[in-house]
Coordinates of C-alpha atoms in Angstrom, one line a residue:
X1 CA -28.4 17.0 9.9
X2 CA -27.4 13.4 9.4
X3 CA -29.9 13.0 6.5
X4 CA -28.5 16.1 4.8
X5 CA -24.9 14.9 5.1
X6 CA -25.8 11.4 3.9
X7 CA -27.7 12.7 0.9
X8 CA -24.9 15.2 0.0
X9 CA -22.4 12.3 0.1
X10 CA -24.6 10.2 -2.1
X11 CA -24.9 13.1 -4.6
X12 CA -21.1 13.5 -4.6
X13 CA -20.6 9.9 -5.4
X14 CA -23.2 9.9 -8.2
X15 CA -21.4 12.8 -9.7
X16 CA -18.0 11.2 -9.3
X17 CA -19.2 8.0 -11.0
X18 CA -20.9 9.6 -14.0
X19 CA -19.3 13.0 -14.5
X20 CA -15.6 12.8 -13.5
X21 CA -14.1 11.3 -16.7
X22 CA -14.7 7.7 -15.6
X23 CA -11.5 7.9 -13.5
X24 CA -12.5 4.9 -11.4
X25 CA -12.8 2.5 -14.4
X26 CA -9.0 2.1 -14.9
X27 CA -9.6 2.0 -18.7
X28 CA -6.6 4.3 -19.6
X29 CA -4.0 1.6 -19.9
X30 CA -1.1 0.9 -22.2
X31 CA -2.4 -2.6 -22.9
X32 CA -5.8 -1.2 -24.1
X33 CA -3.9 -0.1 -27.2
X34 CA -5.9 1.3 -30.1
X35 CA -2.8 1.6 -32.2
X36 CA -2.7 -2.0 -33.1
X37 CA 0.6 -3.4 -34.5
X38 CA 1.7 -0.3 -36.2
X39 CA 5.3 1.0 -36.0
X40 CA 7.0 4.3 -36.8
X41 CA 8.8 4.6 -40.1
X42 CA 12.0 5.3 -38.2
X43 CA 13.1 4.8 -34.6
X44 CA 14.5 8.0 -33.1
X45 CA 17.4 8.1 -30.7
X46 CA 16.4 8.1 -27.0
X47 CA 18.3 8.9 -23.9
X48 CA 17.0 7.8 -20.5
X49 CA 17.8 10.2 -17.7
X50 CA 17.9 8.9 -14.1
X51 CA 18.4 11.2 -11.1
X52 CA 19.7 9.1 -8.2
X53 CA 20.4 9.9 -4.6
X54 CA 21.3 7.0 -2.2
X55 CA 19.5 4.4 -4.4
X56 CA 21.9 1.5 -3.9
X57 CA 19.0 -0.9 -3.3
X58 CA 17.5 -0.4 -6.8
X59 CA 19.8 1.5 -9.2
X60 CA 21.3 -1.7 -10.7
X61 CA 17.8 -3.1 -11.4
X62 CA 16.7 0.1 -13.1
X63 CA 19.8 0.6 -15.2
X64 CA 19.8 -3.1 -16.3
X65 CA 16.1 -2.9 -17.3
X66 CA 16.8 0.2 -19.5
X67 CA 19.9 -1.3 -21.1
X68 CA 17.9 -4.4 -21.9
X69 CA 15.3 -2.7 -23.9
X70 CA 14.5 -4.3 -27.3
X71 CA 14.1 -0.9 -28.9
X72 CA 15.3 -0.9 -32.5
X73 CA 16.9 2.6 -32.4
X74 CA 19.7 4.1 -30.3
X75 CA 19.2 3.9 -26.5
X76 CA 21.6 5.4 -24.0
X77 CA 21.3 5.9 -20.3
X78 CA 22.5 8.9 -18.2
X79 CA 22.6 8.5 -14.4
X80 CA 23.1 11.7 -12.3
X81 CA 24.5 10.7 -8.9
X82 CA 23.1 13.4 -6.6
X83 CA 25.8 13.2 -3.9
X84 CA 25.0 9.7 -2.9
X85 CA 26.7 8.1 0.1
X86 CA 25.9 4.5 -0.5
X87 CA 27.8 3.6 -3.7
X88 CA 24.9 4.3 -6.1
X89 CA 27.2 5.4 -8.9
X90 CA 29.5 2.4 -8.7
X91 CA 26.5 0.0 -8.6
X92 CA 25.1 1.6 -11.8
X93 CA 28.5 1.1 -13.6
X94 CA 28.8 -2.5 -12.4
X95 CA 25.3 -3.3 -13.7
X96 CA 26.2 -1.9 -17.2
X97 CA 29.5 -3.7 -17.3
X98 CA 27.9 -7.0 -16.3
X99 CA 25.7 -6.7 -19.4
X100 CA 28.5 -5.6 -21.7
X101 CA 26.8 -2.3 -22.2
X102 CA 29.1 0.1 -20.3
X103 CA 29.5 2.2 -23.5
X104 CA 25.8 3.1 -23.4
X105 CA 25.9 4.3 -19.8
X106 CA 27.1 7.7 -18.6
X107 CA 27.3 8.4 -14.9
X108 CA 27.7 12.0 -13.7
X109 CA 28.6 13.3 -10.3
X110 CA 26.0 16.0 -9.6
X111 CA 27.0 19.6 -9.1
X112 CA 26.2 21.5 -5.9
X113 CA 22.5 22.4 -5.6
X114 CA 21.8 26.0 -6.6
X115 CA 19.3 28.2 -4.9
X116 CA 15.8 27.9 -6.4
X117 CA 16.0 24.3 -7.6
X118 CA 14.8 21.0 -6.0
X119 CA 17.4 18.4 -5.8
X120 CA 15.7 16.0 -8.2
X121 CA 15.1 18.6 -10.9
X122 CA 18.6 20.0 -10.7
X123 CA 19.9 16.4 -11.3
X124 CA 17.4 16.0 -14.2
X125 CA 18.7 19.2 -15.7
X126 CA 22.3 18.0 -15.6
X127 CA 21.2 14.7 -17.1
X128 CA 19.4 16.4 -20.0
X129 CA 22.5 18.6 -20.7
X130 CA 24.6 15.4 -20.9
X131 CA 22.0 13.7 -23.1
X132 CA 22.2 16.5 -25.6
X133 CA 26.0 15.8 -25.9
X134 CA 25.5 12.2 -26.9
X135 CA 25.9 10.9 -30.4
X136 CA 23.4 10.6 -32.0
X137 CA 21.6 13.5 -30.2
X138 CA 18.2 12.3 -28.8
X139 CA 14.9 13.3 -30.3
X140 CA 13.2 12.0 -27.2
X141 CA 14.1 11.8 -23.5
X142 CA 12.9 9.1 -21.1
X143 CA 12.7 10.7 -17.7
X144 CA 12.5 8.0 -15.1
X145 CA 13.3 7.3 -11.4
X146 CA 16.1 5.2 -9.8
X147 CA 13.6 2.7 -8.3
X148 CA 11.7 1.8 -11.6
X149 CA 12.0 -1.4 -13.5
X150 CA 11.0 -1.3 -17.2
X151 CA 9.8 -4.3 -19.2
X152 CA 12.0 -5.0 -22.2
X153 CA 9.3 -3.7 -24.7
X154 CA 8.4 -0.6 -22.7
X155 CA 10.5 2.0 -24.7
X156 CA 9.4 0.6 -28.0
X157 CA 5.7 0.8 -26.9
X158 CA 6.2 4.4 -25.6
X159 CA 7.8 5.7 -28.8
X160 CA 5.2 3.9 -30.9
X161 CA 2.4 5.6 -29.1
X162 CA 4.1 9.0 -29.1
X163 CA 4.8 9.0 -32.8
X164 CA 1.7 7.2 -34.2
X165 CA -0.7 9.0 -31.9
X166 CA 1.1 12.4 -32.3
X167 CA 1.8 13.0 -28.6
X168 CA 4.6 15.2 -27.3
X169 CA 4.6 13.3 -24.0
X170 CA 3.7 9.8 -23.0
X171 CA 3.7 8.9 -19.3
X172 CA 3.0 5.7 -17.5
X173 CA 2.0 5.5 -13.8
X174 CA 4.4 2.9 -12.5
X175 CA 2.7 0.0 -10.8
X176 CA 3.6 0.4 -7.2
X177 CA 4.7 -2.5 -5.1
X178 CA 1.8 -4.1 -3.3
X179 CA 3.1 -7.0 -1.3
X180 CA 3.2 -6.0 2.3
X181 CA 0.0 -5.6 4.3
X182 CA 0.2 -1.8 4.5
X183 CA 0.9 -1.7 0.8
X184 CA -2.2 -3.7 0.0
X185 CA -4.3 -1.6 2.4
X186 CA -3.1 1.8 1.1
X187 CA -1.4 1.8 -2.2
X188 CA -4.3 1.1 -4.6
X189 CA -6.3 3.9 -2.9
X190 CA -3.3 6.2 -3.5
X191 CA -3.6 5.6 -7.2
X192 CA -7.4 5.9 -7.1
X193 CA -7.1 9.3 -5.4
X194 CA -4.5 10.5 -8.0
X195 CA -6.9 9.5 -10.8
X196 CA -9.7 11.3 -9.0
X197 CA -7.7 14.5 -9.0
X198 CA -6.4 14.0 -12.6
X199 CA -8.8 11.8 -14.6
X200 CA -6.6 10.2 -17.1
X201 CA -9.3 10.3 -19.9
X202 CA -9.4 14.1 -19.5
X203 CA -5.6 14.3 -19.5
X204 CA -5.5 12.4 -22.7
X205 CA -8.1 14.5 -24.5
X206 CA -6.6 17.0 -26.9
X207 CA -9.4 19.5 -26.2
X208 CA -9.4 19.3 -22.4
X209 CA -7.2 21.5 -20.2
X210 CA -6.5 18.8 -17.6
X211 CA -2.9 17.9 -17.6
X212 CA -0.8 15.5 -15.5
X213 CA 2.0 13.0 -15.7
X214 CA 3.6 10.3 -13.5
X215 CA 7.3 10.9 -12.7
X216 CA 8.4 7.3 -12.8
X217 CA 8.1 7.1 -16.6
X218 CA 7.8 10.1 -18.9
X219 CA 8.8 10.1 -22.5
X220 CA 9.1 13.7 -23.7
X221 CA 9.9 15.1 -27.1
X222 CA 13.0 17.2 -27.0
X223 CA 11.8 20.0 -29.2
X224 CA 8.5 20.3 -27.3
X225 CA 10.3 20.3 -24.0
X226 CA 12.6 23.1 -25.2
X227 CA 9.6 25.1 -26.5
X228 CA 7.8 24.6 -23.1
X229 CA 10.7 26.3 -21.3
X230 CA 12.8 23.2 -20.4
X231 CA 13.2 21.8 -16.9
X232 CA 14.1 25.3 -15.8
X233 CA 10.5 26.3 -16.0
X234 CA 9.5 23.9 -13.2
X235 CA 12.8 24.0 -11.2
X236 CA 11.2 24.6 -7.8
X237 CA 8.1 22.4 -8.2
X238 CA 7.7 19.6 -5.6
X239 CA 5.0 17.8 -7.8
X240 CA 7.3 18.1 -10.7
X241 CA 5.7 15.4 -12.9
X242 CA 2.3 17.1 -13.1
X243 CA 3.9 20.5 -13.5
X244 CA 5.9 19.1 -16.5
X245 CA 2.7 17.5 -17.9
X246 CA 1.0 20.9 -17.8
X247 CA 3.9 22.6 -19.6
X248 CA 4.1 19.9 -22.2
X249 CA 0.4 20.0 -22.9
X250 CA 0.8 23.7 -24.0
X251 CA 2.9 22.2 -26.9
X252 CA 0.7 19.4 -28.0
X253 CA -1.3 16.3 -26.9
X254 CA 0.0 14.2 -24.0
X255 CA -1.0 10.7 -22.8
X256 CA -1.1 9.2 -19.3
X257 CA -2.1 5.7 -18.4
X258 CA -1.8 2.7 -16.1
X259 CA 0.6 -0.1 -16.9
X260 CA 2.1 -3.4 -16.0
X261 CA 5.2 -2.7 -18.0
X262 CA 6.7 -0.2 -15.5
X263 CA 7.0 -1.2 -11.9
X264 CA 8.3 0.5 -8.8
X265 CA 10.6 -1.7 -6.8
X266 CA 10.7 0.6 -3.8
X267 CA 9.1 -1.1 -0.8
X268 CA 6.6 0.6 1.5
X269 CA 6.4 -2.1 4.2
X270 CA 5.3 0.2 7.0
X271 CA 2.6 2.8 7.6
X272 CA 5.3 5.3 8.3
X273 CA 6.9 4.9 4.9
X274 CA 3.6 5.5 3.1
X275 CA 2.9 8.4 5.4
X276 CA 6.2 10.0 4.4
X277 CA 5.6 9.4 0.7
X278 CA 2.2 11.2 0.8
X279 CA 3.1 13.9 3.3
X280 CA 6.1 15.0 1.1
X281 CA 3.7 16.4 -1.6
X282 CA 0.2 16.6 -0.2
X283 CA 0.3 20.2 1.0
X284 CA 2.1 21.3 -2.2
X285 CA -0.9 19.9 -4.1
X286 CA -3.0 22.3 -2.2
X287 CA -0.7 25.2 -3.1
X288 CA 0.3 25.6 0.5
X289 CA -3.1 27.2 1.2
X290 CA -4.7 26.8 4.7
X291 CA -8.1 27.4 3.2
X292 CA -7.7 24.7 0.6
X293 CA -6.4 22.4 3.4
X294 CA -9.6 23.0 5.4
X295 CA -11.8 22.5 2.4
X296 CA -10.0 19.3 1.5
X297 CA -10.3 17.8 4.9
X298 CA -14.0 18.6 5.1
X299 CA -14.5 17.2 1.6
X300 CA -12.7 14.0 2.4
X301 CA -14.8 13.5 5.6
X302 CA -18.1 14.2 3.9
X303 CA -17.3 12.1 0.8
X304 CA -15.6 9.1 2.4
X305 CA -16.0 9.0 6.2
X306 CA -19.6 10.2 6.6
X307 CA -21.4 7.3 4.8
X308 CA -20.3 4.4 7.1
X309 CA -20.8 6.6 10.2
X310 CA -24.3 7.4 9.1
X311 CA -25.0 3.7 8.4
X312 CA -23.8 2.9 11.9
X313 CA -25.4 5.7 13.9
X314 CA -28.2 7.0 11.7
X315 CA -31.7 5.8 10.9
X316 CA -34.3 6.0 8.2
X317 CA -33.5 8.0 5.1
X318 CA -30.1 9.0 6.4
X319 CA -29.1 5.3 6.8
X320 CA -30.4 4.4 3.3
X321 CA -28.5 7.3 1.7
X322 CA -25.4 6.5 3.7
X323 CA -25.5 2.9 2.6
X324 CA -25.9 3.8 -1.0
X325 CA -23.0 6.2 -0.9
X326 CA -20.8 3.6 0.8
X327 CA -21.8 1.1 -1.8
X328 CA -21.0 3.6 -4.6
X329 CA -17.5 4.3 -3.2
X330 CA -16.9 0.5 -2.8
X331 CA -18.0 0.0 -6.4
X332 CA -15.7 2.8 -7.6
X333 CA -12.8 1.1 -5.9
X334 CA -13.2 -2.3 -7.4
X335 CA -11.5 -1.8 -10.8
X336 CA -8.3 -0.5 -9.0
X337 CA -8.3 -3.4 -6.6
X338 CA -8.7 -5.7 -9.6
X339 CA -5.8 -4.0 -11.4
X340 CA -3.6 -4.7 -8.4
X341 CA -4.8 -8.2 -8.1
X342 CA -6.4 -7.7 -4.7
X343 CA -9.6 -9.1 -3.1
X344 CA -12.8 -7.1 -3.4
X345 CA -13.0 -7.4 0.4
X346 CA -10.7 -4.4 0.6
X347 CA -13.4 -2.2 -1.1
X348 CA -15.6 -1.4 2.0
X349 CA -12.4 -0.4 3.9
X350 CA -11.9 2.7 1.7
X351 CA -13.3 5.1 4.4
X352 CA -10.7 3.9 6.9
X353 CA -8.0 4.5 4.2
X354 CA -9.4 7.9 3.6
X355 CA -9.1 8.8 7.3
X356 CA -5.4 7.9 7.1
X357 CA -4.8 9.9 4.0
X358 CA -6.6 12.9 5.6
X359 CA -4.2 12.6 8.6
X360 CA -1.2 12.4 6.2
X361 CA -2.4 15.6 4.4
X362 CA -2.8 17.4 7.7
X363 CA 0.7 16.3 8.7
X364 CA 2.1 17.5 5.4
X365 CA 0.9 21.0 6.2
X366 CA 2.3 20.8 9.7
X367 CA 5.7 19.8 8.3
X368 CA 5.6 22.7 5.9
X369 CA 4.8 25.2 8.7
X370 CA 7.8 23.7 10.7
X371 CA 10.1 24.3 7.8
X372 CA 10.4 20.6 6.8
X373 CA 8.0 20.5 3.8
X374 CA 8.8 18.3 0.9
X375 CA 11.4 16.3 2.9
X376 CA 13.2 13.9 0.6
X377 CA 16.5 12.1 1.1
X378 CA 17.4 14.5 3.9
X379 CA 16.4 17.7 2.1
X380 CA 13.4 20.0 2.9
X381 CA 12.5 21.2 -0.6
X382 CA 9.1 22.9 -0.3
X383 CA 8.7 26.6 -0.9
X384 CA 9.0 28.7 2.3

């Protein structure tokens, strides 16, 4: 039995390495730019939309980074204050005034949440409506989060890629903070697992059905978004970024990549904070299916946990196959560790990390069954 499990795990890792779009190589990055130094003939108007709920710790940094863009065209920012209780709106206004850019910022007080919408998407919808009323009206929308800091050239690079490469959506996976011990231990694996689910190279292929996006930074073409049904089409989605990516890909090519230009400033200093981040959406990713949950748990255990256990407790062929599978997963983890500037010594620890993510996924299902699924900023948003 141990031999069969070890061999199965090894076969899985061989297939992941050679037949899963090279997800582990971290090649799809905005600094691996095939577009050279080209630029659009004209720079379209862009409005950035930021939904914000109790984001006093980061909203000023986010707003300032957007108003500081070196973009040659018109850039405006709309913040939708989703009933914050910590002065988020005032801090956003203060940041714009400090830069002498108050005229380019609009702060809205969010309307009451209607039935059938998640809080974030209802705020985004209101922000988009306000964006359409700006002068000049935007040809593109930058949908971003209130804890994201953008490098000064980010918007220019996004628009350049979108226009020259004929993409209706360009999304960057914000580089998550990786300073605290638990962040170093768990965050790079989170990104690796996301890429395993949605290989970026497949997302970026025009002829492949795979679609995804990263909600921290999504540049979307206004006309394509309208043709895709607008934000209303995904109004109750917990994993709204990937749902939007799927909608946008029905209208044209999309692009998703890693970046150093977009950074999340939200700290995940404790195990509990990372647990809550993952558990909020994990069961939604499984379409709230107990059968998919069981299959996922078994798959994670066979793929990640079995190899080191077989090495420790097996013998003969089982131990050899387990060691090769463990080596393969460590090898697959190295490019992501390198991207985050971490030691290769974290590589062999991936099985332990996988055990924790398995527990987070199981807890996500338990929270859903208790009526607390998709908990975010005091709201349970998952479908019942």
